[in-house]
Tab-separated table of C-alpha atoms (C1' of nucleotides) in Angstrom:
chain	number	residue	atom	x	y	z
A	234	MET	CA	64.918	-17.991	-16.968
A	235	ALA	CA	68.505	-17.518	-18.031
A	236	THR	CA	68.779	-13.743	-17.760
A	237	PRO	CA	69.378	-12.559	-14.234
A	238	ARG	CA	66.374	-10.400	-13.284
A	239	LYS	CA	68.428	-7.729	-11.559
A	240	ARG	CA	69.986	-6.261	-14.681
A	241	ARG	CA	70.165	-2.507	-14.669
A	242	LEU	CA	67.814	-0.859	-17.182
A	243	PRO	CA	69.417	1.039	-20.084
A	244	ARG	CA	69.422	4.781	-19.535
A	245	GLY	CA	66.437	5.971	-21.600
A	246	THR	CA	64.052	3.043	-21.078
A	247	LEU	CA	61.527	4.858	-18.920
A	248	ASP	CA	59.458	7.829	-19.946
A	249	ARG	CA	56.036	9.182	-19.024
A	250	ASP	CA	54.165	7.279	-21.763
A	251	THR	CA	55.778	3.950	-20.861
A	252	ILE	CA	54.933	4.426	-17.205
A	253	VAL	CA	51.343	5.425	-17.940
A	254	ALA	CA	50.857	2.404	-20.220
A	255	ALA	CA	52.272	0.059	-17.584
A	256	SER	CA	49.987	1.657	-14.980
A	257	LEU	CA	46.900	1.011	-17.095
A	258	ARG	CA	47.994	-2.607	-17.644
A	259	LEU	CA	48.447	-3.016	-13.908
A	260	LEU	CA	45.060	-1.441	-13.145
A	261	ASP	CA	43.345	-3.752	-15.635
A	262	GLU	CA	45.060	-6.830	-14.229
A	263	LYS	CA	45.088	-6.152	-10.500
A	264	GLY	CA	42.644	-3.295	-9.916
A	265	MET	CA	43.214	-0.216	-7.824
A	266	ARG	CA	44.306	-2.335	-4.861
A	267	GLY	CA	47.136	-3.809	-6.953
A	268	PHE	CA	48.261	-0.454	-8.289
A	269	SER	CA	51.153	0.368	-5.976
A	270	MET	CA	54.539	1.851	-6.686
A	271	PRO	CA	56.348	-1.424	-5.912
A	272	ALA	CA	53.969	-3.295	-8.248
A	273	LEU	CA	54.479	-0.655	-10.935
A	274	GLY	CA	58.230	-1.083	-10.557
A	275	ARG	CA	57.884	-4.828	-11.121
A	276	GLU	CA	55.626	-4.253	-14.147
A	277	LEU	CA	58.283	-1.949	-15.616
A	278	GLY	CA	61.186	-4.180	-14.625
A	279	ALA	CA	62.623	-1.228	-12.725
A	280	ASP	CA	63.056	-0.052	-9.199
A	281	PRO	CA	59.893	1.613	-7.841
A	282	SER	CA	61.736	4.800	-7.056
A	283	ALA	CA	62.719	5.256	-10.715
A	284	VAL	CA	59.178	6.466	-11.437
A	285	TYR	CA	59.916	9.566	-9.340
A	286	ARG	CA	62.366	10.742	-12.019
A	287	HIS	CA	59.332	11.228	-14.308
A	288	PHE	CA	56.423	12.107	-11.994
A	289	ALA	CA	56.652	14.236	-8.878
A	290	SER	CA	54.192	12.015	-7.006
A	291	LYS	CA	51.778	9.150	-7.448
A	292	ASP	CA	48.993	11.709	-7.709
A	293	GLU	CA	50.622	13.427	-10.674
A	294	LEU	CA	50.869	10.020	-12.330
A	295	VAL	CA	47.160	9.450	-11.680
A	296	LEU	CA	46.292	12.639	-13.578
A	297	ALA	CA	48.378	11.501	-16.547
A	298	ILE	CA	46.597	8.133	-16.469
A	299	THR	CA	43.254	9.975	-16.365
A	300	ASP	CA	44.004	11.867	-19.550
A	301	ALA	CA	45.418	8.810	-21.317
A	302	LEU	CA	42.281	6.800	-20.547
A	303	ILE	CA	40.042	9.547	-21.932
A	304	ALA	CA	42.208	9.966	-25.032
A	305	GLU	CA	42.011	6.208	-25.729
A	306	GLN	CA	38.237	6.346	-26.031
A	307	ASP	CA	36.940	6.510	-29.560
A	308	VAL	CA	33.180	6.900	-29.438
A	309	PRO	CA	31.826	6.773	-33.007
A	310	SER	CA	30.137	10.067	-33.849
A	311	LEU	CA	26.596	10.009	-35.125
A	312	ARG	CA	26.379	12.889	-37.572
A	313	GLY	CA	22.992	12.796	-39.247
A	314	SER	CA	21.242	11.143	-36.324
A	315	CYS	CA	19.540	13.003	-33.494
A	316	TRP	CA	22.016	14.720	-31.140
A	317	ILE	CA	20.305	13.080	-28.168
A	318	GLU	CA	21.412	9.713	-29.527
A	319	SER	CA	25.018	10.903	-29.357
A	320	LEU	CA	24.632	11.657	-25.649
A	321	ILE	CA	23.112	8.234	-25.021
A	322	LEU	CA	25.968	6.573	-26.883
A	323	ILE	CA	28.614	8.482	-24.911
A	324	ALA	CA	26.968	7.696	-21.579
A	325	ARG	CA	26.636	3.994	-22.374
A	326	HIS	CA	30.222	3.818	-23.588
A	327	THR	CA	31.452	5.322	-20.316
A	328	TRP	CA	29.277	2.975	-18.284
A	329	GLU	CA	30.605	-0.057	-20.142
A	330	LEU	CA	34.176	1.160	-19.763
A	331	GLY	CA	33.669	1.179	-15.999
A	332	GLY	CA	32.384	-2.388	-16.178
A	333	ARG	CA	35.289	-3.635	-18.267
A	334	ARG	CA	38.040	-1.677	-16.540
A	335	PRO	CA	36.864	-0.968	-12.995
A	336	GLY	CA	40.306	-0.249	-11.561
A	337	ALA	CA	41.100	2.453	-14.102
A	338	MET	CA	37.611	3.985	-13.839
A	339	ALA	CA	37.553	3.952	-10.041
A	340	LEU	CA	40.958	5.631	-9.893
A	341	THR	CA	40.393	8.377	-12.452
A	342	ALA	CA	36.694	9.240	-12.790
A	343	SER	CA	36.651	12.039	-10.213
A	344	ARG	CA	39.862	13.695	-11.397
A	345	THR	CA	40.219	16.553	-13.837
A	346	ALA	CA	43.302	16.644	-16.034
A	347	ALA	CA	44.004	19.787	-18.036
A	348	MET	CA	45.399	17.839	-20.962
A	349	PRO	CA	44.641	17.253	-24.662
A	350	GLY	CA	42.511	14.108	-24.279
A	351	THR	CA	40.268	15.790	-21.718
A	352	PHE	CA	39.978	18.973	-23.785
A	353	ALA	CA	39.025	17.041	-26.921
A	354	ALA	CA	36.329	15.060	-25.133
A	355	ALA	CA	34.891	18.206	-23.533
A	356	ASP	CA	34.894	19.976	-26.893
A	357	HIS	CA	33.041	17.073	-28.498
A	358	ILE	CA	30.316	16.866	-25.843
A	359	ILE	CA	29.764	20.638	-25.697
A	360	GLY	CA	29.392	20.469	-29.474
A	361	VAL	CA	26.653	17.853	-29.138
A	362	PHE	CA	24.675	20.141	-26.810
A	363	ARG	CA	25.066	23.022	-29.268
A	364	GLU	CA	23.465	20.784	-31.898
A	365	GLY	CA	20.464	20.756	-29.567
A	366	GLY	CA	20.211	24.530	-29.866
A	367	PHE	CA	21.813	25.479	-26.535
A	368	ASP	CA	23.987	28.585	-26.718
A	369	ALA	CA	27.651	28.127	-25.820
A	370	ASP	CA	27.285	28.988	-22.123
A	371	ASP	CA	24.241	26.779	-21.591
A	372	ALA	CA	25.971	23.987	-23.544
A	373	GLY	CA	28.876	24.337	-21.125
A	374	ARG	CA	26.508	24.082	-18.169
A	375	MET	CA	24.719	21.033	-19.608
A	376	TYR	CA	28.092	19.431	-20.383
A	377	ARG	CA	29.260	19.741	-16.777
A	378	SER	CA	26.089	18.246	-15.303
A	379	PHE	CA	25.830	15.485	-17.887
A	380	VAL	CA	29.458	14.447	-17.472
A	381	ASP	CA	29.195	14.569	-13.676
A	382	PHE	CA	26.227	12.192	-13.779
A	383	MET	CA	27.903	9.861	-16.252
A	384	LEU	CA	31.273	9.661	-14.515
A	385	ALA	CA	29.854	9.551	-10.999
A	386	THR	CA	27.513	6.692	-11.822
A	387	ALA	CA	30.160	4.736	-13.715
A	388	GLN	CA	32.693	5.319	-10.975
A	389	GLN	CA	30.369	4.175	-8.238
A	390	ARG	CA	29.891	0.778	-9.832
A	391	ALA	CA	33.576	0.592	-10.718
A	392	ALA	CA	34.553	1.244	-7.095
A	393	LEU	CA	32.327	-1.637	-6.067
A	394	LEU	CA	33.710	-4.022	-8.687
A	395	ASP	CA	37.197	-2.996	-7.614
A	396	LEU	CA	36.660	-4.123	-4.009
A	397	ASP	CA	38.453	-7.263	-2.957
A	398	PRO	CA	36.357	-10.390	-3.640
A	399	GLU	CA	35.236	-10.892	-0.039
A	400	ALA	CA	34.008	-7.314	0.378
A	401	LEU	CA	32.258	-7.447	-3.009
A	402	GLU	CA	30.560	-10.690	-2.035
A	403	LEU	CA	29.405	-9.118	1.230
A	404	ASP	CA	27.972	-6.107	-0.578
A	405	LEU	CA	26.118	-8.164	-3.155
A	406	SER	CA	24.647	-10.419	-0.484
A	407	ASN	CA	23.503	-7.282	1.337
A	408	GLU	CA	21.600	-6.130	-1.741
A	409	ALA	CA	19.879	-9.502	-1.832
A	410	ALA	CA	19.173	-9.204	1.899
A	411	PHE	CA	16.710	-6.378	1.233
A	412	ARG	CA	14.269	-9.263	0.736
A	413	SER	CA	14.595	-10.180	4.397
A	414	ALA	CA	13.542	-6.745	5.725
A	415	ASP	CA	10.461	-7.015	7.924
A	416	PRO	CA	7.447	-5.994	5.759
A	417	ARG	CA	5.472	-4.902	8.845
A	418	ARG	CA	8.133	-2.405	9.800
A	419	TYR	CA	9.032	-1.406	6.225
A	420	PRO	CA	5.827	-1.791	4.174
A	421	ASN	CA	7.007	0.079	1.072
A	422	LEU	CA	10.289	-1.769	0.982
A	423	GLY	CA	8.415	-5.020	1.586
A	424	ALA	CA	6.178	-4.433	-1.421
A	425	ALA	CA	9.125	-3.656	-3.700
A	426	ALA	CA	11.806	-5.835	-2.117
A	427	GLU	CA	11.955	-8.485	-4.826
A	428	THR	CA	12.404	-5.833	-7.525
A	429	VAL	CA	14.991	-3.903	-5.520
A	430	ALA	CA	16.948	-7.059	-4.654
A	431	THR	CA	17.106	-8.463	-8.187
A	432	ARG	CA	17.624	-5.162	-10.039
A	433	THR	CA	20.952	-5.114	-11.901
A	434	TRP	CA	23.281	-2.126	-11.826
A	435	THR	CA	22.918	-1.699	-15.572
A	436	GLU	CA	19.108	-1.660	-15.375
A	437	SER	CA	19.355	1.007	-12.708
A	438	PHE	CA	21.785	3.026	-14.821
A	439	GLU	CA	19.542	2.759	-17.889
A	440	LEU	CA	16.517	4.086	-16.027
A	441	GLY	CA	18.568	6.936	-14.541
A	442	LEU	CA	19.830	7.741	-18.029
A	443	ALA	CA	16.244	7.724	-19.328
A	444	MET	CA	15.240	10.211	-16.616
A	445	LEU	CA	18.172	12.435	-17.466
A	446	ILE	CA	17.613	12.301	-21.215
A	447	THR	CA	13.927	13.115	-20.786
A	448	GLY	CA	14.933	16.134	-18.703
A	449	ILE	CA	17.591	17.260	-21.178
A	450	GLU	CA	15.224	17.080	-24.113
A	451	ALA	CA	12.577	19.042	-22.208
A	452	MET	CA	15.125	21.845	-21.728
A	453	ALA	CA	16.477	21.799	-25.280
A	454	PRO	CA	15.718	24.621	-27.723
A	455	LYS	CA	15.803	22.041	-30.544
A	456	PRO	CA	14.378	18.732	-29.281
A	457	CYS	CA	14.409	15.798	-31.703
A	458	ARG	CA	10.795	15.873	-32.755
A	459	GLY	CA	9.423	12.675	-34.205
A	460	HIS	CA	12.495	10.737	-33.112
A	461	THR	CA	12.199	7.863	-30.638
A	462	HIS	CA	15.263	7.611	-28.425
A	463	SER	CA	16.897	4.344	-27.510
A	464	VAL	CA	16.230	4.736	-23.778
A	465	ARG	CA	13.255	2.845	-22.401
A	466	PRO	CA	11.673	4.385	-19.274
A	467	LEU	CA	10.507	1.634	-16.912
A	468	ALA	CA	10.711	-1.010	-19.648
B	99	MET	CA	49.197	15.047	32.013
B	100	ALA	CA	49.404	13.119	35.252
B	101	THR	CA	47.822	9.829	34.182
B	102	PRO	CA	50.205	7.581	32.308
B	103	ARG	CA	48.726	7.072	28.825
B	104	LYS	CA	49.466	3.379	28.633
B	105	ARG	CA	46.814	2.312	31.160
B	106	ARG	CA	45.003	-0.827	30.212
B	107	LEU	CA	41.355	-0.242	29.275
B	108	PRO	CA	38.691	-1.735	31.576
B	109	ARG	CA	37.246	-4.928	30.149
B	110	GLY	CA	33.936	-3.787	28.646
B	111	THR	CA	34.985	-0.353	27.336
B	112	LEU	CA	34.848	-1.183	23.656
B	113	ASP	CA	31.770	-2.255	21.725
B	114	ARG	CA	30.555	-1.888	18.157
B	115	ASP	CA	28.720	1.410	18.764
B	116	THR	CA	31.695	3.025	20.496
B	117	ILE	CA	34.006	2.006	17.689
B	118	VAL	CA	31.624	3.239	14.976
B	119	ALA	CA	31.197	6.599	16.747
B	120	ALA	CA	34.971	7.003	17.079
B	121	SER	CA	35.362	6.114	13.376
B	122	LEU	CA	32.921	8.831	12.337
B	123	ARG	CA	34.722	11.364	14.542
B	124	LEU	CA	38.015	10.367	12.959
B	125	LEU	CA	36.587	10.594	9.427
B	126	ASP	CA	35.192	14.063	10.124
B	127	GLU	CA	38.481	15.281	11.594
B	128	LYS	CA	41.058	13.633	9.364
B	129	GLY	CA	39.186	12.367	6.308
B	130	MET	CA	39.466	8.972	4.682
B	131	ARG	CA	43.251	9.255	4.556
B	132	GLY	CA	43.385	9.637	8.325
B	133	PHE	CA	41.036	6.738	8.964
B	134	SER	CA	43.475	3.924	9.707
B	135	MET	CA	43.389	1.207	12.317
B	136	PRO	CA	46.320	2.720	14.248
B	137	ALA	CA	44.586	6.132	14.239
B	138	LEU	CA	41.328	4.529	15.349
B	139	GLY	CA	43.188	2.840	18.187
B	140	ARG	CA	44.564	6.223	19.310
B	141	GLU	CA	41.071	7.797	19.077
B	142	LEU	CA	39.714	5.011	21.282
B	143	GLY	CA	42.681	5.049	23.634
B	144	ALA	CA	43.159	1.389	22.858
B	145	ASP	CA	45.486	-0.834	20.912
B	146	PRO	CA	44.540	-0.952	17.207
B	147	SER	CA	44.206	-4.705	17.296
B	148	ALA	CA	41.458	-4.530	19.935
B	149	VAL	CA	39.011	-3.493	17.204
B	150	TYR	CA	39.346	-6.989	15.724
B	151	ARG	CA	37.539	-8.411	18.799
B	152	HIS	CA	34.400	-6.597	17.534
B	153	PHE	CA	34.722	-6.496	13.733
B	154	ALA	CA	36.157	-9.236	11.577
B	155	SER	CA	37.861	-6.742	9.260
B	156	LYS	CA	38.087	-3.071	8.454
B	157	ASP	CA	35.576	-3.653	5.678
B	158	GLU	CA	32.963	-5.004	8.084
B	159	LEU	CA	33.495	-1.893	10.189
B	160	VAL	CA	32.961	0.263	7.098
B	161	LEU	CA	29.542	-1.326	6.536
B	162	ALA	CA	28.545	-0.600	10.137
B	163	ILE	CA	29.681	3.009	9.672
B	164	THR	CA	27.615	3.194	6.474
B	165	ASP	CA	24.437	2.217	8.248
B	166	ALA	CA	25.119	4.474	11.235
B	167	LEU	CA	25.607	7.476	8.941
B	168	ILE	CA	22.318	6.790	7.153
B	169	ALA	CA	20.469	6.258	10.430
B	170	GLU	CA	21.754	9.607	11.742
B	171	GLN	CA	20.075	11.487	8.914
B	172	ASP	CA	16.772	13.031	9.770
B	173	VAL	CA	15.301	14.585	6.662
B	174	PRO	CA	12.089	16.406	7.588
B	175	SER	CA	9.173	14.820	5.771
B	176	LEU	CA	6.900	17.028	3.754
B	177	ARG	CA	3.458	15.510	4.095
B	178	GLY	CA	0.973	17.770	2.398
B	179	SER	CA	3.452	19.185	-0.101
B	180	CYS	CA	4.088	17.740	-3.562
B	181	TRP	CA	5.959	14.397	-3.412
B	182	ILE	CA	8.514	15.746	-5.903
B	183	GLU	CA	9.560	18.314	-3.311
B	184	SER	CA	10.387	15.468	-0.925
B	185	LEU	CA	12.763	13.976	-3.504
B	186	ILE	CA	14.445	17.334	-4.029
B	187	LEU	CA	14.865	17.773	-0.280
B	188	ILE	CA	16.397	14.312	0.145
B	189	ALA	CA	18.800	14.822	-2.749
B	190	ARG	CA	19.934	18.226	-1.482
B	191	HIS	CA	20.374	16.900	2.034
B	192	THR	CA	22.614	14.102	0.745
B	193	TRP	CA	24.605	16.519	-1.372
B	194	GLU	CA	25.170	18.842	1.569
B	195	LEU	CA	26.149	15.941	3.796
B	196	GLY	CA	28.898	15.078	1.322
B	197	GLY	CA	30.106	18.673	1.445
B	198	ARG	CA	30.152	18.833	5.236
B	199	ARG	CA	31.513	15.338	5.875
B	200	PRO	CA	33.489	14.318	2.809
B	201	GLY	CA	35.480	11.568	4.491
B	202	ALA	CA	32.430	9.710	5.731
B	203	MET	CA	30.588	10.173	2.419
B	204	ALA	CA	33.543	9.119	0.287
B	205	LEU	CA	34.053	5.987	2.364
B	206	THR	CA	30.458	4.800	2.531
B	207	ALA	CA	28.412	6.069	-0.419
B	208	SER	CA	28.996	3.084	-2.690
B	209	ARG	CA	28.379	0.463	0.006
B	210	THR	CA	25.152	-1.342	0.779
B	211	ALA	CA	24.514	-2.340	4.387
B	212	ALA	CA	21.617	-4.676	5.128
B	213	MET	CA	20.813	-2.943	8.402
B	214	PRO	CA	17.951	-0.996	9.989
B	215	GLY	CA	19.059	2.527	9.028
B	216	THR	CA	19.391	1.541	5.383
B	217	PHE	CA	16.054	-0.284	5.366
B	218	ALA	CA	14.226	2.678	6.909
B	219	ALA	CA	15.680	5.139	4.368
B	220	ALA	CA	14.800	2.838	1.461
B	221	ASP	CA	11.275	2.388	2.795
B	222	HIS	CA	10.819	6.147	3.069
B	223	ILE	CA	12.019	6.918	-0.467
B	224	ILE	CA	10.025	4.093	-2.078
B	225	GLY	CA	7.005	5.515	-0.243
B	226	VAL	CA	7.607	8.934	-1.817
B	227	PHE	CA	7.561	7.411	-5.298
B	228	ARG	CA	4.334	5.578	-4.483
B	229	GLU	CA	2.832	8.972	-3.644
B	230	GLY	CA	3.575	9.836	-7.253
B	231	GLY	CA	1.344	6.988	-8.390
B	232	PHE	CA	4.049	4.452	-9.255
B	233	ASP	CA	3.121	0.881	-8.350
B	234	ALA	CA	5.385	-0.863	-5.850
B	235	ASP	CA	7.701	-2.457	-8.425
B	236	ASP	CA	8.125	0.731	-10.441
B	237	ALA	CA	8.645	2.676	-7.207
B	238	GLY	CA	11.413	0.195	-6.365
B	239	ARG	CA	12.997	0.770	-9.766
B	240	MET	CA	12.769	4.559	-9.482
B	241	TYR	CA	14.194	4.381	-5.962
B	242	ARG	CA	17.289	2.505	-7.110
B	243	SER	CA	18.043	4.885	-9.972
B	244	PHE	CA	17.335	8.013	-7.950
B	245	VAL	CA	19.500	6.896	-5.037
B	246	ASP	CA	22.306	5.821	-7.355
B	247	PHE	CA	22.352	9.285	-8.930
B	248	MET	CA	22.205	11.040	-5.582
B	249	LEU	CA	24.873	8.997	-3.835
B	250	ALA	CA	27.171	8.767	-6.845
B	251	THR	CA	27.144	12.515	-7.408
B	252	ALA	CA	27.610	13.320	-3.718
B	253	GLN	CA	30.382	10.757	-3.412
B	254	GLN	CA	32.255	12.064	-6.405
B	255	ARG	CA	32.569	15.532	-4.916
B	256	ALA	CA	33.289	14.081	-1.482
B	257	ALA	CA	36.148	11.977	-2.884
B	258	LEU	CA	37.608	15.146	-4.367
B	259	LEU	CA	37.270	17.148	-1.148
B	260	ASP	CA	38.869	14.233	0.694
B	261	LEU	CA	42.047	14.373	-1.393
B	262	ASP	CA	45.115	15.699	0.335
B	263	PRO	CA	45.396	19.492	-0.015
B	264	GLU	CA	48.063	19.408	-2.714
B	265	ALA	CA	46.129	17.008	-4.948
B	266	LEU	CA	42.921	18.989	-4.431
B	267	GLU	CA	44.724	22.207	-5.334
B	268	LEU	CA	46.061	20.561	-8.502
B	269	ASP	CA	42.598	19.384	-9.498
B	270	LEU	CA	40.947	22.746	-8.929
B	271	SER	CA	43.653	24.542	-10.887
B	272	ASN	CA	43.067	22.056	-13.695
B	273	GLU	CA	39.402	22.977	-13.827
B	274	ALA	CA	40.413	26.604	-14.137
B	275	ALA	CA	42.923	25.632	-16.839
B	276	PHE	CA	40.077	24.789	-19.216
B	277	ARG	CA	40.263	28.491	-20.016
B	278	SER	CA	43.698	28.024	-21.516
B	279	ALA	CA	42.641	25.373	-24.052
B	280	ASP	CA	43.385	26.507	-27.602
B	281	PRO	CA	40.089	27.830	-29.072
B	282	ARG	CA	41.223	27.055	-32.627
B	283	ARG	CA	41.665	23.399	-31.811
B	284	TYR	CA	38.684	23.183	-29.430
B	285	PRO	CA	36.134	25.712	-30.706
B	286	ASN	CA	33.177	24.516	-28.605
B	287	LEU	CA	35.228	24.378	-25.448
B	288	GLY	CA	36.689	27.776	-26.303
B	289	ALA	CA	33.214	29.313	-26.584
B	290	ALA	CA	32.093	27.843	-23.237
B	291	ALA	CA	35.419	27.800	-21.384
B	292	GLU	CA	34.687	30.668	-19.013
B	293	THR	CA	31.400	29.082	-17.945
B	294	VAL	CA	32.914	25.623	-17.574
B	295	ALA	CA	35.899	26.931	-15.610
B	296	THR	CA	33.910	29.020	-13.136
B	297	ARG	CA	30.983	26.626	-12.659
B	298	THR	CA	30.707	25.429	-9.068
B	299	TRP	CA	30.080	21.811	-8.141
B	300	THR	CA	26.802	22.735	-6.493
B	301	GLU	CA	25.555	24.582	-9.586
B	302	SER	CA	26.385	21.521	-11.644
B	303	PHE	CA	24.571	19.268	-9.161
B	304	GLU	CA	21.507	21.509	-9.151
B	305	LEU	CA	21.203	21.424	-12.934
B	306	GLY	CA	21.647	17.640	-12.964
B	307	LEU	CA	18.966	17.353	-10.302
B	308	ALA	CA	16.661	19.569	-12.385
B	309	MET	CA	17.177	17.268	-15.394
B	310	LEU	CA	16.435	14.223	-13.290
B	311	ILE	CA	13.359	15.717	-11.600
B	312	THR	CA	11.958	16.789	-14.964
B	313	GLY	CA	12.423	13.230	-16.207
B	314	ILE	CA	10.875	11.688	-13.094
B	315	GLU	CA	7.808	13.892	-13.280
B	316	ALA	CA	7.360	13.087	-16.974
B	317	MET	CA	7.240	9.378	-16.072
B	318	ALA	CA	4.972	9.764	-13.037
B	319	PRO	CA	1.345	8.561	-13.124
B	320	LYS	CA	0.477	11.445	-10.760
B	321	PRO	CA	2.622	14.473	-11.584
B	322	CYS	CA	2.231	17.527	-9.373
B	323	ARG	CA	0.022	19.618	-11.625
B	324	GLY	CA	0.028	23.320	-11.006
B	325	HIS	CA	3.002	23.044	-8.656
B	326	THR	CA	6.287	24.784	-9.415
B	327	HIS	CA	9.261	22.804	-8.151
B	328	SER	CA	12.218	24.363	-6.419
B	329	VAL	CA	14.711	23.282	-9.102
B	330	ARG	CA	15.661	25.936	-11.643
B	331	PRO	CA	16.753	24.568	-15.031
B	332	LEU	CA	19.545	26.709	-16.472
B	333	ALA	CA	18.781	29.561	-14.068
C	140	DA	C1'	36.682	-12.680	27.984
C	141	DC	C1'	38.889	-9.002	26.397
C	142	DC	C1'	42.937	-6.124	25.516
C	143	DT	C1'	48.088	-5.795	24.428
C	144	DG	C1'	52.353	-5.998	21.922
C	145	DA	C1'	55.253	-7.907	18.789
C	146	DA	C1'	55.465	-9.464	14.265
C	147	DC	C1'	54.480	-9.921	9.160
C	148	DA	C1'	53.998	-8.390	4.618
C	149	DC	C1'	53.009	-4.519	2.760
C	150	DC	C1'	52.621	1.025	1.458
C	151	DG	C1'	54.553	6.145	-0.706
C	152	DT	C1'	58.507	8.802	-0.717
C	153	DT	C1'	63.372	10.472	-0.098
C	154	DC	C1'	68.118	10.591	-0.948
C	155	DA	C1'	72.895	9.157	-1.066
C	156	DA	C1'	75.239	6.040	-3.902
C	157	DG	C1'	76.235	3.854	-8.083
C	158	DT	C1'	76.966	3.697	-13.374
D	177	DA	C1'	71.431	11.957	-16.508
D	178	DC	C1'	69.153	8.307	-14.969
D	179	DC	C1'	68.443	4.193	-12.172
D	180	DT	C1'	69.276	1.615	-7.643
D	181	DG	C1'	68.966	0.344	-2.836
D	182	DA	C1'	68.546	1.368	1.717
D	183	DA	C1'	65.861	3.837	4.792
D	184	DC	C1'	61.741	6.206	6.971
D	185	DA	C1'	57.231	6.506	8.661
D	186	DC	C1'	53.456	4.379	7.759
D	187	DC	C1'	49.480	0.472	6.587
D	188	DG	C1'	45.900	-4.017	7.758
D	189	DT	C1'	45.963	-8.172	10.092
D	190	DT	C1'	47.353	-12.171	13.077
D	191	DC	C1'	48.333	-14.428	17.248
D	192	DA	C1'	50.694	-15.652	21.427
D	193	DA	C1'	50.917	-13.479	25.735
D	194	DG	C1'	49.093	-11.019	29.435
D	195	DT	C1'	45.321	-9.713	32.992
DNA sequence: ACCTGAACACCGTTCAAGT
DNA sequence: ACCTGAACACCGTTCAAGT
C-alpha cells in the first residue's frame, strides 16, 4: 500500500520463462477470456507492451505456453504392467488436466510446439505403442491418432468449462432440455432422453476411451492376453 | 454506386433466420476471426447494434447458428446396409464439413443447442445404434461418446485451419520440425519421425475412426457379421 | 416497433520516447 | 538494452434518440 504501483521494473526482470509462468497463472485464475495482454501486464507488474520484447506476438507466446504445460506433466510410468494400462493412464491424466485447468487446455490443446516438452511426451507415447509390438512407423501412426483423440476430447470439454458463466449455464440447461424433445417426433431420442440428459462428460469420455482401447488392442501385434483393463464398456 | 450506402433499412428486414444466414456466410468467408458484430452489421447492411433486437447476446446467436448448421446437413441414410457403415458415413461427413467450413465448425462444435435440428440428428444417430442391437439407454450412451469423438476431432482441425495464416504456417512447420528432434535423446520419436511429420490430419482421423469402429462393433449385440467395413486399420 | 449512432470499457500491436 | 506510454484500429454491448 505504501509503494507507488507505477515504479519502473529493473532491467532484467522479464524473460520468457517468467512471462510463460505468469500466463499459466492468469489462465488458471481467469480462463482464456481473462488472458489478455493488458491482464498479463498487470500480472507481471509491467506494461503490456513489454512482453513484445520477448515474444514476437501473442501467438508465439501461446506456443511457448503449450510446451511448458506439456513439460509440467509427470505421468507415472507403469513399467511391468500392461502397456495398454499406460495409454489409459495418459488419457485419463490429460482429461483430468482439462477439467482442472480448462483455460490452459482450451488455449493450447490444438497447437503443436516443436520444443523439448512436446518431443519428450511424443517419444514416451510412441515407446508405449512399441511395447505393444507395433513397428516404429505404425507406432508413430497410432501415436498421432491416439493423441488427437485425447487432446480433442479434453479440449472440447475445456472450451465449454472456459465459457463465461451465463453461456455455460445455457449450454448445460440445453443438455437437460433433451428430455423435453417430443417423443412422437423423435422416438429414439425419446426412449434414451433421460440417459442422454443425465450423462456426465466424464462418463462419455470413459466410454469413448473404452471403444478406442478395444480397437487399439485388436490391432496390436502383442495384445495383453489375460489382462483385464481398467476401462469398463457400458458399465 | 449510385445509392447512398447509409439508407435506413425498412422496418421488417431483419429476423433471426436472416441474421443466422448472414453469420454463416461471414464465417465461411472470413472465419471465426472475421465473425464480429461490426462485420455482421456490414454483411446485413445494418447497424451492428440492430442484431440485439433479435438475439440477447452474441452467444445466443452462436447457439442458433449451431442448430442451423446441423439442420443443413443431409447425410444420406443407408437403410439395407450394415448400421456400422452409417456411423462411418456420418463421421466422415462431419470431418469433411470441418475441412470445408472451418470457421463454422470451430465456433459451434462444442455447443449444445436444444433445437429441432439438433434433436433430429440425435434421434437419427441413436436409431443407428439401436439397429446394432443396443437397448435405448445403451444407444444413448454410445451416441454421446461417438458424437463427442466426432465433433471434438473435427473441431480440433477446424480450429487450426481457422487460425490466421501466419499462426497456421507456424504450426504446420512445427509438425514438420518433429524430424529435427535429436534421435539420441528421443529414440522412439527419432525412429518414427518421418511418419509423424508427414502424416496428414485426415489419415490420423481415419485411423482413429477405425479404432473407434472396431471398439463399437466389439461391444455391439448385433455386429455386422460377414461385412467388411470401409475403415482400413493401419492401411 | 424497429433501427441508428454515440458511447463505454475493452482488445492486440506498434513505435517514439524515456532511463 | 529494456521498459513505458500514447496511439491505432479494432471488439461486445448498452441506451437514448430517431423514424
